[in-house]
Short mmCIF file of C-alpha atoms and ligand atoms in Angstrom, two decimals:
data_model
loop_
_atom_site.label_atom_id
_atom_site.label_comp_id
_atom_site.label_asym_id
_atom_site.label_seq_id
_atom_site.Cartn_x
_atom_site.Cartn_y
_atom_site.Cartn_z
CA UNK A 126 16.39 17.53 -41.29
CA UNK A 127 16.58 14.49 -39.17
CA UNK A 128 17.49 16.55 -36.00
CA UNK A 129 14.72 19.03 -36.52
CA UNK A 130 11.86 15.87 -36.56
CA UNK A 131 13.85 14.89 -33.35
CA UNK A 132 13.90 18.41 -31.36
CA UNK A 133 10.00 18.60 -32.86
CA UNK A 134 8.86 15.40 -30.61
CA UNK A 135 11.04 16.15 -27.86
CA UNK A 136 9.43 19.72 -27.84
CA UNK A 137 5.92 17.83 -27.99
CA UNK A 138 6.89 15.34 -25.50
CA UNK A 139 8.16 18.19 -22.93
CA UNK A 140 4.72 19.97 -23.59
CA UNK A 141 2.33 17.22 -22.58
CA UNK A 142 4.48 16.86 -19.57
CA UNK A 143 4.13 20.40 -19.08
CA UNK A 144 0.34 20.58 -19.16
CA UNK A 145 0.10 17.27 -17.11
CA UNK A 146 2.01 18.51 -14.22
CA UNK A 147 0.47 21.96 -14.35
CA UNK A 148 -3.53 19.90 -14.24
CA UNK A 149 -2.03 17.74 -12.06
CA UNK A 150 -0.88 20.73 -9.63
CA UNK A 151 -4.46 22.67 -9.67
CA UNK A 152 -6.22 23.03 -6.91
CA UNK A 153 -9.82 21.84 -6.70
CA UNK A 154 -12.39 24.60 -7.40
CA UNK A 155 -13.08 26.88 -4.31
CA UNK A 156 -16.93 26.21 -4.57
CA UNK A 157 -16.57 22.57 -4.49
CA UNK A 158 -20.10 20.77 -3.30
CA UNK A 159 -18.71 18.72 -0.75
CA UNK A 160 -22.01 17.87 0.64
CA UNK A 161 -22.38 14.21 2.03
CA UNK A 162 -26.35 14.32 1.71
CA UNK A 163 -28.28 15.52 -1.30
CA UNK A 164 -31.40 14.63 -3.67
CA UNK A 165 -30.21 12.70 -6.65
CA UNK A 166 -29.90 14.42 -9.75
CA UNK A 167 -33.42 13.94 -11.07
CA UNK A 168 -35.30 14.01 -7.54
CA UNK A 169 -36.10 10.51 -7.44
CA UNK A 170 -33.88 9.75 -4.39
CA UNK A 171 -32.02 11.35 -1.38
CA UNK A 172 -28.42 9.98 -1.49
CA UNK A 173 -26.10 9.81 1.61
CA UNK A 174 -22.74 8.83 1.25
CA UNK A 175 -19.68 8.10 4.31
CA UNK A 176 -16.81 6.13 4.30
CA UNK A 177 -16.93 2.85 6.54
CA UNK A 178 -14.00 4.23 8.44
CA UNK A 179 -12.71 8.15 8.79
CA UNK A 180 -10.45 9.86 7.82
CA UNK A 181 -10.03 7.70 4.25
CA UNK A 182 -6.07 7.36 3.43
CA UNK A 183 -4.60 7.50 -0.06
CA UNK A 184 -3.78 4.09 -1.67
CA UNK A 185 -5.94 2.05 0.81
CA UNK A 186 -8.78 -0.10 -0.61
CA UNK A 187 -11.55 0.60 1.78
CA UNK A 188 -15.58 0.77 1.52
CA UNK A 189 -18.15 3.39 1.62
CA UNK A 190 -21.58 3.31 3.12
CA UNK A 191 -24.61 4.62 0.37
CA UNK A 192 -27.87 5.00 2.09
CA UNK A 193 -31.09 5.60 -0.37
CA UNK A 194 -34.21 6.94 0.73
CA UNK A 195 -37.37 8.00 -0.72
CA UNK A 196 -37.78 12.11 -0.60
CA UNK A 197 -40.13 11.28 2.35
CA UNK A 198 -37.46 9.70 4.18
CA UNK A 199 -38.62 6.01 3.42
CA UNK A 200 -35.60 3.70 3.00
CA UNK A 201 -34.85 2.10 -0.19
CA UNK A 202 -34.13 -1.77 0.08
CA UNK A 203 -34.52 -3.06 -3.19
CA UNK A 204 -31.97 -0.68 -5.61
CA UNK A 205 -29.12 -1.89 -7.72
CA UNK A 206 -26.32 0.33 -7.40
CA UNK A 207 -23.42 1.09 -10.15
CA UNK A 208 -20.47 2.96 -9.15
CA UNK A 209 -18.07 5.11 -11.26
CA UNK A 210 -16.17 8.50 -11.06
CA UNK A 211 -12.63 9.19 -11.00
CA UNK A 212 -10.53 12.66 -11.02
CA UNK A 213 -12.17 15.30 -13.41
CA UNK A 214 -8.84 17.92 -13.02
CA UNK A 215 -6.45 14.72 -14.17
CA UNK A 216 -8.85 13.35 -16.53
CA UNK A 217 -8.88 9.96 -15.37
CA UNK A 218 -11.43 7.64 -13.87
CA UNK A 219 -11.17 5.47 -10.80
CA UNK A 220 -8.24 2.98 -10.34
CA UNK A 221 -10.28 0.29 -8.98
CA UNK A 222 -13.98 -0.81 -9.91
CA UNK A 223 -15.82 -0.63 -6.63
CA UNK A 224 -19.35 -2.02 -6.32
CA UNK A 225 -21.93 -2.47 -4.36
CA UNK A 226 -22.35 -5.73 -2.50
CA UNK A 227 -25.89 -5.69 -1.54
CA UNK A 228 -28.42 -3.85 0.64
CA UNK A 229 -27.28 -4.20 4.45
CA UNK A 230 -30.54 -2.39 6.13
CA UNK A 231 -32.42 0.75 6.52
CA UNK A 232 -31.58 1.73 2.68
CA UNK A 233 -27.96 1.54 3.37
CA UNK A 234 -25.50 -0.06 0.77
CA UNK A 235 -21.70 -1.60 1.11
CA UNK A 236 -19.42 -0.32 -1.43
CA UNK A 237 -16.49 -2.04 -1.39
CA UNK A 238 -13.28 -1.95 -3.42
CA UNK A 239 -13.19 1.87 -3.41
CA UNK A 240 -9.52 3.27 -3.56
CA UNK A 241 -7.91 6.42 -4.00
CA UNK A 242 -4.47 6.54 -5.34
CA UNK A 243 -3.74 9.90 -5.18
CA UNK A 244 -4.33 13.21 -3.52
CA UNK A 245 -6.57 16.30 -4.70
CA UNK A 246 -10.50 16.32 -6.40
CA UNK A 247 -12.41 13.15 -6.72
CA UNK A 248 -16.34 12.54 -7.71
CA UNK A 249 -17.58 9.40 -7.05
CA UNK A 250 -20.49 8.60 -9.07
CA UNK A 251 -23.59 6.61 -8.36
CA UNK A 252 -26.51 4.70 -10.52
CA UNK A 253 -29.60 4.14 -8.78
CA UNK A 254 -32.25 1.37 -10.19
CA UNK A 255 -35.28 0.57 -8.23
CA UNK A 256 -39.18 -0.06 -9.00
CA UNK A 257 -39.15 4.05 -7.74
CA UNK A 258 -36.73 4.71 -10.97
CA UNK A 259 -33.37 5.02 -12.41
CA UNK A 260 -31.38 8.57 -11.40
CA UNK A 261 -27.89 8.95 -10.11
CA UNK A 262 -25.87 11.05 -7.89
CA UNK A 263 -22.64 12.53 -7.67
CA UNK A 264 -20.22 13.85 -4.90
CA UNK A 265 -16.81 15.51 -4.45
CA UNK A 266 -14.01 14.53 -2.46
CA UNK A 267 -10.88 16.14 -1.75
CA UNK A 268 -8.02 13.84 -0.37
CU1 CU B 349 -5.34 11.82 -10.55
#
């Protein structure tokens, strides 16, 4: 009885290691958006997003510029920025928790503390607040 329980959870055990390697192993989507540029997701905004420094490496704490306009093109100085994302084929979320430090000019934003620990499909996420509205933005990234 005893060694049934125990070939029972290592059968389990072998399964979830199973069906993490195999999400671990998928390739992103073909159709990925992998645009750097794009209207927030509720039209308030136009959201641009680079890294400070090209091409970003894996495990290396780095920062990313976010520039927010107005859909005219007018710069946004005054928005508070939240960060978030992570991995949606591992289900996990970022490993560090990057944020912005402040408006630098012309609507552009340091993000700082942002590293990637591993290869394949990441989504950074952003929260926009300013007097023009809340909204956010997303964006892929495949390392
Ligand atoms: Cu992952």
């Amino acid at each position: 009885m005893r060694k049934w329980l125990l070939a029972g959870v290592v059968l389990a055990a072998l399964a979830v290691v199973v069906v993490v390697a195999v999400r671990m192993l998928m390739p992103p989507p073909d159709d990925l958006d992998l645009a750097r540029s794009k209207p927030s997701d509720g039209g308030t905004y136009v959201v641009s997003v680079e890294p400070e420094a090209e091409p970003v490496e894996r495990g290396e704490l780095h920062a990313w510029i976010v520039t927010v306009a107005l859909p005219d093109g007018s710069a946004v100085a005054d928005a508070e920025l939240t960060v978030d994302g992570g991995m949606p084929q591992h289900g996990h979320g970022l490993p560090t928790a990057p944020a912005s430090a402040g408006h630098i000019g012309d609507g552009r934003y340091r993000v700082e503390g942002v590293r990637f620990n591993m290869g394949g499909w990441w989504v950074l996420k952003f929260g926009i607040s300013s007097p023009a509205g809340d909204d956010t933005a997303e964006f892929n990234l495949v390392l």
